[in-house]
CSV table of C-alpha atoms in Angstrom, one decimal:
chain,number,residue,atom,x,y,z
K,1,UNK,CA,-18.9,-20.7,7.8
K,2,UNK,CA,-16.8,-17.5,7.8
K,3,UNK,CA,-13.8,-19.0,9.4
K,4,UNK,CA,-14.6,-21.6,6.8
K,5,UNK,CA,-14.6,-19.1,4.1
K,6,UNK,CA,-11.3,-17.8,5.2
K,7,UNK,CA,-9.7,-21.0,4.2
K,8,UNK,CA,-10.8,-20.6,0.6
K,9,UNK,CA,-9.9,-17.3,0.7
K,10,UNK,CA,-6.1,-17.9,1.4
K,11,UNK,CA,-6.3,-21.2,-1.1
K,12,UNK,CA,-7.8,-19.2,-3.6
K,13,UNK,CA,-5.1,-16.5,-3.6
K,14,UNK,CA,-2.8,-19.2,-3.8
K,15,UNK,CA,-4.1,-21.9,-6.9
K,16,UNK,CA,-6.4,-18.7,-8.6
K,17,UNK,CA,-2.7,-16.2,-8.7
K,18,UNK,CA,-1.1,-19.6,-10.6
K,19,UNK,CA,-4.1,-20.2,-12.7
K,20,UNK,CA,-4.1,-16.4,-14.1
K,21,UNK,CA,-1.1,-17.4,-16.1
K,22,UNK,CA,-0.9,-20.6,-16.6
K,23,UNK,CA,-1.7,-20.0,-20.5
K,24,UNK,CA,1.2,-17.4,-20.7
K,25,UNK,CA,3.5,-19.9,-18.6
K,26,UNK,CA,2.6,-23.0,-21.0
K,27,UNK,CA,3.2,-21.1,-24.2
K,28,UNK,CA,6.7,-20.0,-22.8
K,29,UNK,CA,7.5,-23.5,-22.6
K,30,UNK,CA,6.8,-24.2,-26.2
K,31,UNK,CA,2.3,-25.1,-25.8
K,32,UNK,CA,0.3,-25.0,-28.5
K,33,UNK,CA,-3.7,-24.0,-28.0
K,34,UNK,CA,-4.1,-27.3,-28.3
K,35,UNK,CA,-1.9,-28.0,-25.4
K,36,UNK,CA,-3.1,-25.4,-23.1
K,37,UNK,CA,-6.8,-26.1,-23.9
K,38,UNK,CA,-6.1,-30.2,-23.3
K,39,UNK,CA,-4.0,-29.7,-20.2
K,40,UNK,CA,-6.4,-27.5,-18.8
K,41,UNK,CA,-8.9,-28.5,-19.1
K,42,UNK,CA,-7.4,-32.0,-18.1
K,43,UNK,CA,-6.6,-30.4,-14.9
K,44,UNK,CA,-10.4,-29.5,-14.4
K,45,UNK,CA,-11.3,-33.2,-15.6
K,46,UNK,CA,-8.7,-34.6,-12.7
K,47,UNK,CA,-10.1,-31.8,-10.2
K,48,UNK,CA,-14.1,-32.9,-10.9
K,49,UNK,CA,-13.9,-36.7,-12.1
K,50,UNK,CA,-11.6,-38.0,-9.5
K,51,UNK,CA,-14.2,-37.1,-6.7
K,52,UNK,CA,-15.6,-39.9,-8.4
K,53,UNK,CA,-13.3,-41.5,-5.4
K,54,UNK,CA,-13.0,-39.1,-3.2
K,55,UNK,CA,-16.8,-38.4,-2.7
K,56,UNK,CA,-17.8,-42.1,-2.0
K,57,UNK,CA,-14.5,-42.4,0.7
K,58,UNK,CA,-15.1,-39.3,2.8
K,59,UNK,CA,-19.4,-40.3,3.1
K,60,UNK,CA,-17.7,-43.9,4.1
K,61,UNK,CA,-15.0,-42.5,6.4
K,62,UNK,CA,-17.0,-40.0,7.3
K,63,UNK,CA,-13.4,-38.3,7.6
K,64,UNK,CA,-14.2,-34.8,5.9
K,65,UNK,CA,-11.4,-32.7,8.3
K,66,UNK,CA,-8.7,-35.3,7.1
K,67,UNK,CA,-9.2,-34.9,3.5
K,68,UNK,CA,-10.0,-31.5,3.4
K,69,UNK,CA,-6.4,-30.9,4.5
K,70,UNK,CA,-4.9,-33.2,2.2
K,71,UNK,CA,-6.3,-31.8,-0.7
K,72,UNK,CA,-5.4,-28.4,0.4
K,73,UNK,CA,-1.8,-29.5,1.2
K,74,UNK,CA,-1.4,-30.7,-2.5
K,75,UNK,CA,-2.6,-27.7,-3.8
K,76,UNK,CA,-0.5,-25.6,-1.9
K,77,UNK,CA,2.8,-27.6,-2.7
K,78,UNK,CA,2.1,-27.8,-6.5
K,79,UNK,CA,1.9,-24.0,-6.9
K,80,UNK,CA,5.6,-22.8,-6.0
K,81,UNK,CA,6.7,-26.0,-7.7
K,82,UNK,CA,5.2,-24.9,-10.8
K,83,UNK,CA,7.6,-22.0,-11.2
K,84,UNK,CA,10.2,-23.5,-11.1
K,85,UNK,CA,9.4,-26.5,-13.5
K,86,UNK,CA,11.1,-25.4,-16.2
K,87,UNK,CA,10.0,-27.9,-19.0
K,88,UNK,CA,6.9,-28.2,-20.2
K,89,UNK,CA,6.0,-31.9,-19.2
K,90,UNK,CA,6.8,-31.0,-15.6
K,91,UNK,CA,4.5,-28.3,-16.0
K,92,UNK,CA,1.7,-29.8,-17.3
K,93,UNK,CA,2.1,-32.3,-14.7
K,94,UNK,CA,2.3,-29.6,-11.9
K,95,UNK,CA,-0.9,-27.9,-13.3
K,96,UNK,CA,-2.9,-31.1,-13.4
K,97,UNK,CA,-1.9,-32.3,-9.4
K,98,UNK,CA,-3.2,-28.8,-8.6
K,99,UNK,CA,-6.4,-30.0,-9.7
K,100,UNK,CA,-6.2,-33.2,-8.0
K,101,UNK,CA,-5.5,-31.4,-4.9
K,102,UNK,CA,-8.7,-29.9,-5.7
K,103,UNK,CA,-10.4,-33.2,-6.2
K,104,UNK,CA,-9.4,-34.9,-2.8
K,105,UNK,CA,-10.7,-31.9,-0.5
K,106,UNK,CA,-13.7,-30.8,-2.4
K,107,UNK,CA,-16.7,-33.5,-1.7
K,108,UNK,CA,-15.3,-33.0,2.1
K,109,UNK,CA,-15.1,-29.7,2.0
K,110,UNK,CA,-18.8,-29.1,0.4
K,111,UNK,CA,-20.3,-31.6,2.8
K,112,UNK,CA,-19.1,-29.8,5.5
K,113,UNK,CA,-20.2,-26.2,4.0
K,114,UNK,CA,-23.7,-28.0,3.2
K,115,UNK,CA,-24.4,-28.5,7.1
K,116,UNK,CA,-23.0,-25.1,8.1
K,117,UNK,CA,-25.8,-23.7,5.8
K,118,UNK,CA,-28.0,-25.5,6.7
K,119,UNK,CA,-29.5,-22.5,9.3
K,120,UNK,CA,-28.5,-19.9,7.0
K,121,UNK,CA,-30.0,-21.3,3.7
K,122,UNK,CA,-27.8,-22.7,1.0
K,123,UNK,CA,-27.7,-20.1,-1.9
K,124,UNK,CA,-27.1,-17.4,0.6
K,125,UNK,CA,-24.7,-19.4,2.0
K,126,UNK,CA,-22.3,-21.0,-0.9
K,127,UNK,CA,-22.6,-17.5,-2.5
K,128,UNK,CA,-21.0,-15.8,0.7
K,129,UNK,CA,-18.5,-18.9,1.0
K,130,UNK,CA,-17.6,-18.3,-3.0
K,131,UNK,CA,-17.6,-14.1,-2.4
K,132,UNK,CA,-14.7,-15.0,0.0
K,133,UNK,CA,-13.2,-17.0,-2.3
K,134,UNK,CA,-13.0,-14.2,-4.8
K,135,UNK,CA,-11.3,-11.9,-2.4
K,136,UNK,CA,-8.2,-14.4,-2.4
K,137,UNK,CA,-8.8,-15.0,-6.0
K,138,UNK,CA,-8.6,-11.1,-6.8
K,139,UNK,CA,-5.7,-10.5,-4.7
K,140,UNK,CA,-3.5,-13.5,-6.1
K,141,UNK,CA,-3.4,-12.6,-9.8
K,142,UNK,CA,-2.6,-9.3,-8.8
K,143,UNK,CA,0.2,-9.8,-6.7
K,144,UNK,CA,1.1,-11.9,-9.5
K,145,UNK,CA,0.7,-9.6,-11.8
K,146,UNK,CA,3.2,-6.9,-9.7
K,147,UNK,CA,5.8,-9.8,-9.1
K,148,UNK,CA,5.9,-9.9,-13.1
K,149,UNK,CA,6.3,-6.8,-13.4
K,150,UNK,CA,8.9,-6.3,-10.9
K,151,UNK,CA,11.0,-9.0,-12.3
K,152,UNK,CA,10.9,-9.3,-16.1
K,153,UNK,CA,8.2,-12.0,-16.1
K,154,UNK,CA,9.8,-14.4,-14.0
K,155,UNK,CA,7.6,-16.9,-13.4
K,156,UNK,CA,9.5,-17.8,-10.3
K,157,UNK,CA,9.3,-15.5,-8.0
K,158,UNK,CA,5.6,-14.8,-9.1
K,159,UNK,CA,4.8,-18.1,-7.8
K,160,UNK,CA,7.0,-18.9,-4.9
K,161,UNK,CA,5.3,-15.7,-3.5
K,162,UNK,CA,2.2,-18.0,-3.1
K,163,UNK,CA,3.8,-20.3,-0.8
K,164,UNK,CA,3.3,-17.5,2.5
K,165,UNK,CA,-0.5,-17.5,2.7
K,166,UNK,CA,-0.1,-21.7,1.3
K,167,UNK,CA,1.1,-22.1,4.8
K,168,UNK,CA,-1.5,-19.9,6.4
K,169,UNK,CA,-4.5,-22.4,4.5
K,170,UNK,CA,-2.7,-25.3,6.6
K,171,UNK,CA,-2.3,-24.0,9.9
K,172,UNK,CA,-6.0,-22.3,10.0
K,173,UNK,CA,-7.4,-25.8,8.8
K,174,UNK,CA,-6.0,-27.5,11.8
K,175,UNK,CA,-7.0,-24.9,14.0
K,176,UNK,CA,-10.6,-25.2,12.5
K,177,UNK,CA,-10.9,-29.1,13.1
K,178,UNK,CA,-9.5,-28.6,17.0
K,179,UNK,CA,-12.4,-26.5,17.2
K,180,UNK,CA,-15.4,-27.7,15.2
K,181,UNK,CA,-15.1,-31.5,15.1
K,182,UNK,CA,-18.4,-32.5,14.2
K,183,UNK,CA,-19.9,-30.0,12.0
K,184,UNK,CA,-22.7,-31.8,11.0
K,185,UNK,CA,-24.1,-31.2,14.3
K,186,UNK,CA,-25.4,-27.6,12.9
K,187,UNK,CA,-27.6,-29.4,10.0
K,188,UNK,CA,-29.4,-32.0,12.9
K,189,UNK,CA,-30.0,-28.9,14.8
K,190,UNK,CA,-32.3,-27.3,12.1
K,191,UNK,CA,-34.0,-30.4,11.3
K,192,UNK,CA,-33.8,-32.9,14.2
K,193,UNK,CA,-32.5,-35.6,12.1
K,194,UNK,CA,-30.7,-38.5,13.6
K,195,UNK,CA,-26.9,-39.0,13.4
K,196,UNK,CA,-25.7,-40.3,10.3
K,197,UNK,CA,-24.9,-44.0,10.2
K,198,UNK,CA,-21.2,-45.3,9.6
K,199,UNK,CA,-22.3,-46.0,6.1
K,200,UNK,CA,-23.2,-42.9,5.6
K,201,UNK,CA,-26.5,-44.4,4.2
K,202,UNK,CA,-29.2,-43.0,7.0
K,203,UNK,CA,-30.9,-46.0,6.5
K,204,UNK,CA,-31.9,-45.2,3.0
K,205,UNK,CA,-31.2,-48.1,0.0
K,206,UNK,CA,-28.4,-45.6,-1.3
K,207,UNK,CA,-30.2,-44.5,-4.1
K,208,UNK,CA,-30.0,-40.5,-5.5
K,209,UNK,CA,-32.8,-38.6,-6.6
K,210,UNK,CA,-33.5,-39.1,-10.4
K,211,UNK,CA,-33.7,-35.2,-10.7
K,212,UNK,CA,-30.5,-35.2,-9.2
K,213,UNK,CA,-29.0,-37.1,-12.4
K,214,UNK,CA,-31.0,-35.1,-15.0
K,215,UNK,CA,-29.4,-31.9,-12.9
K,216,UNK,CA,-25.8,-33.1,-13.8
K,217,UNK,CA,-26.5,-33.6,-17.2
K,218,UNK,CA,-27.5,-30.4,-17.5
K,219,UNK,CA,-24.2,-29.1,-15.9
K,220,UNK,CA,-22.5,-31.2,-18.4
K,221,UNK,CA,-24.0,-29.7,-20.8
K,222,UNK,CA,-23.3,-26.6,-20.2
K,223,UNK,CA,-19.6,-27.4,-18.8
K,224,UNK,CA,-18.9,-28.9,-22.0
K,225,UNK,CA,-18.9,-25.2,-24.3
K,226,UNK,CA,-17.2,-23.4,-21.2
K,227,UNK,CA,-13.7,-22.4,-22.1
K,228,UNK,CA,-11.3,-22.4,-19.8
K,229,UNK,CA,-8.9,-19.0,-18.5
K,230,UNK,CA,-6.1,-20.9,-20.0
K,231,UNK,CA,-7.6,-20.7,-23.6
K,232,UNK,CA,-8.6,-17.4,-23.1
K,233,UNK,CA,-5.2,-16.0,-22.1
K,234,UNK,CA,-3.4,-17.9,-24.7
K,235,UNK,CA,-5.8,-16.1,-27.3
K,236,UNK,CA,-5.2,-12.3,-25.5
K,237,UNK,CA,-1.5,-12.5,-25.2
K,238,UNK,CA,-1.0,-14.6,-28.7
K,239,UNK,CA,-2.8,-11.5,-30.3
K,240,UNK,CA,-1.1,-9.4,-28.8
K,241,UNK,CA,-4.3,-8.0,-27.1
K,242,UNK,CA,-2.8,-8.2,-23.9
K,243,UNK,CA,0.9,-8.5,-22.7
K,244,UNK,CA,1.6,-11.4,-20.2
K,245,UNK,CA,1.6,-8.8,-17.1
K,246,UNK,CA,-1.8,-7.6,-17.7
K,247,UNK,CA,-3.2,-10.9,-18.0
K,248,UNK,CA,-3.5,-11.9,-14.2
K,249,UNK,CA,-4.8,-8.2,-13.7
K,250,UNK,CA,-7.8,-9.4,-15.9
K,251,UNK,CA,-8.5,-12.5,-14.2
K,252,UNK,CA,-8.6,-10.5,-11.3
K,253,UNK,CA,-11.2,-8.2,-12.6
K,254,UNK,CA,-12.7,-11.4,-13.6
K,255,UNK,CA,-12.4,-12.5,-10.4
K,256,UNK,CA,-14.5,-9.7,-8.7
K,257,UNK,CA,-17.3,-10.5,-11.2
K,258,UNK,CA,-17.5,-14.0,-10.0
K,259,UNK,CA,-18.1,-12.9,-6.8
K,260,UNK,CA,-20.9,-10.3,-7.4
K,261,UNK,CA,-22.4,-13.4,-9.8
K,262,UNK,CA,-22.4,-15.4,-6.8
K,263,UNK,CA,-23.8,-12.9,-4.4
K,264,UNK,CA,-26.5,-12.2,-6.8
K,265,UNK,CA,-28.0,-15.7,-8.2
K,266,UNK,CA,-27.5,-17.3,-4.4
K,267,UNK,CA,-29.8,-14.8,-3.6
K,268,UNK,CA,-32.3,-15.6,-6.4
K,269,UNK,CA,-32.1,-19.1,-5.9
K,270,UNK,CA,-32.9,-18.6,-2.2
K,271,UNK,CA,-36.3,-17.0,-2.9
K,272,UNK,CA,-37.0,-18.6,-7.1
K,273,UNK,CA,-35.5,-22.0,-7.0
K,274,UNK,CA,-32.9,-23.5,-9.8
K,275,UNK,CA,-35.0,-21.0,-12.1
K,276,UNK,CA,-32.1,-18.5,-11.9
K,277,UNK,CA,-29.8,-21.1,-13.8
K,278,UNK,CA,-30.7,-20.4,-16.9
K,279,UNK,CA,-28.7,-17.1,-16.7
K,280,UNK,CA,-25.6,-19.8,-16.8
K,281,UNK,CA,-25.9,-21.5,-21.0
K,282,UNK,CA,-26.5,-17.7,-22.2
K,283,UNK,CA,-23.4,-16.4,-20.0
K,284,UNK,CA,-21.6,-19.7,-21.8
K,285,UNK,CA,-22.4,-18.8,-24.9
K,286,UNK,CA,-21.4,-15.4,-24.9
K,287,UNK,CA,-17.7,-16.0,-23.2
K,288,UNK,CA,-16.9,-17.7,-27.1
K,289,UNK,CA,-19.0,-14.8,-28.5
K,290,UNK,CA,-17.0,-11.9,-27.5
K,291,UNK,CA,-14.2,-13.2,-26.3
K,292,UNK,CA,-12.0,-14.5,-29.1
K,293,UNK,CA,-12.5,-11.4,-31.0
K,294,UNK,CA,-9.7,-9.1,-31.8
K,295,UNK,CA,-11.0,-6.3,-30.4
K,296,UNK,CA,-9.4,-5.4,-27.2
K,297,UNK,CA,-12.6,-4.0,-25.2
K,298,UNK,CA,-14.9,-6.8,-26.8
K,299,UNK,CA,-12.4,-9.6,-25.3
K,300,UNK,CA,-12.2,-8.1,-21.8
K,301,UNK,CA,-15.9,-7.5,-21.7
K,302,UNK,CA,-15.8,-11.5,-22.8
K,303,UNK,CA,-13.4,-12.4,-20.0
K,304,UNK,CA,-15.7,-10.8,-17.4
K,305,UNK,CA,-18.4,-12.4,-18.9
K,306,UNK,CA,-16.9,-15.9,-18.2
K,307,UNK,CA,-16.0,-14.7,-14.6
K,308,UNK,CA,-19.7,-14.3,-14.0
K,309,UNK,CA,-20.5,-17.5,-15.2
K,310,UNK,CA,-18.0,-19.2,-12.9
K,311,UNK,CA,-19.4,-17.4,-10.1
K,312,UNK,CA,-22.7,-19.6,-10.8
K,313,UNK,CA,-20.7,-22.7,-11.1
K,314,UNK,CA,-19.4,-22.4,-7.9
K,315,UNK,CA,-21.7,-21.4,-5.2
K,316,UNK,CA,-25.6,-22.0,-6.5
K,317,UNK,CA,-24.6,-25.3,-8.4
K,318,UNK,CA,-23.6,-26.8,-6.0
K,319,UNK,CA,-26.1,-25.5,-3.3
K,320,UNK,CA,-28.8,-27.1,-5.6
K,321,UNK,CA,-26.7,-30.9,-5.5
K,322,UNK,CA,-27.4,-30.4,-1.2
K,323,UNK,CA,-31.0,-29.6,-2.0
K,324,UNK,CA,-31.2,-32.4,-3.7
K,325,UNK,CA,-29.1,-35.3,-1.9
K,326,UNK,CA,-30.1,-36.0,1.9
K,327,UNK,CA,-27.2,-35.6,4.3
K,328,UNK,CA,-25.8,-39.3,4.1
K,329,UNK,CA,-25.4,-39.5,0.5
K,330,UNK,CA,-23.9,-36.0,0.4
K,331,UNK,CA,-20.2,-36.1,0.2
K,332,UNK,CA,-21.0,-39.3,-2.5
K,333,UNK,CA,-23.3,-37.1,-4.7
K,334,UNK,CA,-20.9,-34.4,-5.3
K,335,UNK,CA,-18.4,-36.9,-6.3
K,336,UNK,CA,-20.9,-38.3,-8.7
K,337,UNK,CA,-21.6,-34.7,-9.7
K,338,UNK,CA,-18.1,-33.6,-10.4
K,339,UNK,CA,-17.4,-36.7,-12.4
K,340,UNK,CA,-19.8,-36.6,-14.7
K,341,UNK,CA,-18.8,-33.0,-15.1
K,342,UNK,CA,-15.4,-33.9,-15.1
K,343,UNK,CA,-15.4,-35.3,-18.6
K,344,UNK,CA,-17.1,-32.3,-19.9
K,345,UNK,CA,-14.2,-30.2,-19.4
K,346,UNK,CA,-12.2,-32.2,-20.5
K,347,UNK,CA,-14.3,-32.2,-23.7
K,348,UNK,CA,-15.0,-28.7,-23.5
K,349,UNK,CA,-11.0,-27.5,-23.1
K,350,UNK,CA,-10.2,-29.9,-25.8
K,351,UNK,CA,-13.4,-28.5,-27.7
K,352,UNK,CA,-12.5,-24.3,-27.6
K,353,UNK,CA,-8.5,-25.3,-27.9
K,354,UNK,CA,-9.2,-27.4,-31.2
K,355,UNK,CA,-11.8,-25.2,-32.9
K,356,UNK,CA,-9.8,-22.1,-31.5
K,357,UNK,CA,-7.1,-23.1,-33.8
K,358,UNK,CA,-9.6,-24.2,-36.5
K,359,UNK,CA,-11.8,-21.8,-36.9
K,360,UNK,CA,-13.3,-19.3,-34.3
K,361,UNK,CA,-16.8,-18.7,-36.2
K,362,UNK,CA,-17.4,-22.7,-36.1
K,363,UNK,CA,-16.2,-23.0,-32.5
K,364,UNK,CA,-18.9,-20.0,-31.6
K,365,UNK,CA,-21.4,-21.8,-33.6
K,366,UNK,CA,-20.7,-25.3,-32.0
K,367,UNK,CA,-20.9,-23.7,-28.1
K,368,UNK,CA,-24.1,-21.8,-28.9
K,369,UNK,CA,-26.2,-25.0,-30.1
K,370,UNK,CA,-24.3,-27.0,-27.2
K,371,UNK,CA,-25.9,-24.1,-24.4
K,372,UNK,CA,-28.8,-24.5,-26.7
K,373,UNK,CA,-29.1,-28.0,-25.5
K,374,UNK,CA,-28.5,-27.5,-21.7
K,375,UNK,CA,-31.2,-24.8,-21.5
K,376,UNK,CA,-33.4,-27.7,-22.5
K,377,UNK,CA,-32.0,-30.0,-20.0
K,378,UNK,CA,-32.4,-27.6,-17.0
K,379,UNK,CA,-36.3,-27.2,-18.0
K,380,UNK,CA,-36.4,-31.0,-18.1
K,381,UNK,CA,-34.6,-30.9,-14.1
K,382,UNK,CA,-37.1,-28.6,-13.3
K,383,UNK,CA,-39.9,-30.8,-14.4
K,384,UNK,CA,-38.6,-33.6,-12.6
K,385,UNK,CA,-38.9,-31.9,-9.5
K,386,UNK,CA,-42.4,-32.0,-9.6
């Protein structure tokens, strides 16, 4: 798991130091709000709904090492590339196959975290992997941050930079799979089960759990009023709240947040169940709350507030998802999962981007009765449990 953890530690620095300014970098090729909220939050769509594939393949192929590493490779191509782009199609284009990187390795890569906690227990464990993740995600915007400032805000150098540990994500990764072929073979030790069949179906009629479907509309829900960095950072530099160098610096700090999130409700959830997710609609609604507001402190203190609620959506949602879905339908489930939420940030970058040009006060209004709705859903996941 730690070794594991190192992997998303190196990504992390690399796609998380891009993502920091991808606003900034979009708006100095001529993007709107509208743009940056649609192409971002496109990006998360491709990242989330194309596992829609992806998650289906790797419980058929049962090849989780091999697409691991060829999402990861993507990724790690697409981020130098971006700083050199140039114009803003090619741009757009690069910041979307990111997220497709993202997409291809992810169902793999949880299924393979999901048996490695198995001894550990799954909140404890997908917050430690996500802490990890932060580190690299801390240190990337910040040496992006210093590359900027170094050189006039070239994006170029700021992001070619990234390549170095890029590398280092691929040559650990092959190491790892030389040395832990079969990781599943932690989860049958903790609970005996047999091997899974070829079809990944453990002799079960392929069905998932109906509170399994009423927990992903529920992260729907919710994913639909998150707004994405891209929108923020648009909004901090546009005001002149920020300048562009300080921007990754704040994603960084937002960064560290995530990870103490993480830490914290993985914890919770160990010992209280899926309880502890309510926390994530009321840290939603209060990312538009404070963080369009052109008050410098009020918008920072809103950008931390949305690194806090990304540390819940990535470590104790999706240790809930292998609580829920037995080992064979895993990899397939968190396609399902990422799809549905896939379209909801899609919705929800188009969403802030639109109203943020429209009218803040309606876009904060809109978000709260959206979160409003999710809390509703998540009590009705909870009752389904039963």
């Amino acid at each position: 798991m730690v070794w594991f953890g190192t992997v998303s530690l190196l990504a992390d620095f690399v796609y998380e130091g891009a993502r920091s300014i991808t606003g900034p970098l979009l708006a100095s090729l001529g993007a709107s709000a509208l743009v940056v909220g649609v192409v971002t939050g496109a990006g998360e769509a491709a990242a989330l709904g194309l596992r829609l594939v992806s998650g289906p393949l790797a419980d058929r192929t049962r090849r989780f090492w091999g697409l691991a590493i060829a999402g990861y490779a993507l990724t790690v191509v697409s981020v130098p590339l971006l700083g050199v782009a140039g114009v803003l199609w090619a741009a757009c284009a690069l910041v979307i196959a990111e997220r497709v990187g993202k997409a291809v390795r992810s169902p793999a890569k949880d299924t393979l975290l999901s048996h490695a906690t198995a001894a550990t227990g799954r909140g404890r464990g997908f917050a430690v992997h996500e802490a990890m993740d932060q580190i690299g995600a801390l240190v990337g915007p910040l040496l992006v941050a210093g590359v900027l400032a170094l050189t006039g805000n070239d994006y170029g150098p700021a992001l070619g930079v990234l390549a170095v540990p890029g590398i280092a994500v691929l040559l650990l990764l092959f190491r790892l799979r030389a040395r832990v072929p079969d990781p599943e073979a932690y989860e049958r030790e903790v609970t005996g089960a047999a091997p899974t069949t070829p079809d990944g179906q453990e002799g079960q009629n392929g069905r998932l759990p109906r509170a399994f479907w009423t927990y992903a509309a529920f992260t729907a829900a919710t994913t639909s009023g998150f707004a994405t960095f891209g929108v923020l950072s648009y909004h901090l530099v546009q005001r002149h709240l920020l300048s562009t160098a300080w921007v990754p610096v704040l994603y960084a700090a937002a960064m560290a947040v995530d990870a103490l999130a993480a830490l914290a409700t993985g914890w919770l959830y160990d010992r209280h169940g899926p309880g502890v997710l309510i926390a994530l609609p009321v840290l939603t609604a209060g990312v538009v709350a404070l963080a369009f507001t052109d008050t410098v402190a009020v918008a920072v203190v809103g950008s931390l507030v949305w690194g806090a609620a990304m540390g819940i959506q990535e470590s104790t949602l999706r240790a809930t998802v292998a609580d829920l879905v037995p080992s064979g339908r895993r990899a397939t489930a968190y396609g399902l999962f990422a799809g549905v939420v896939g379209a909801a940030s899609l919705a929800g970058g188009a969403l802030t981007g639109g109203l943020y040009g429209y009218s803040i006060p309606v876009l904060i209004t809109v978000v709260v009765a959206v979160e409003a709705l999710a809390v509703v859903l998540l009590l009705v996941t909870r009752s389904s449990r039963r």
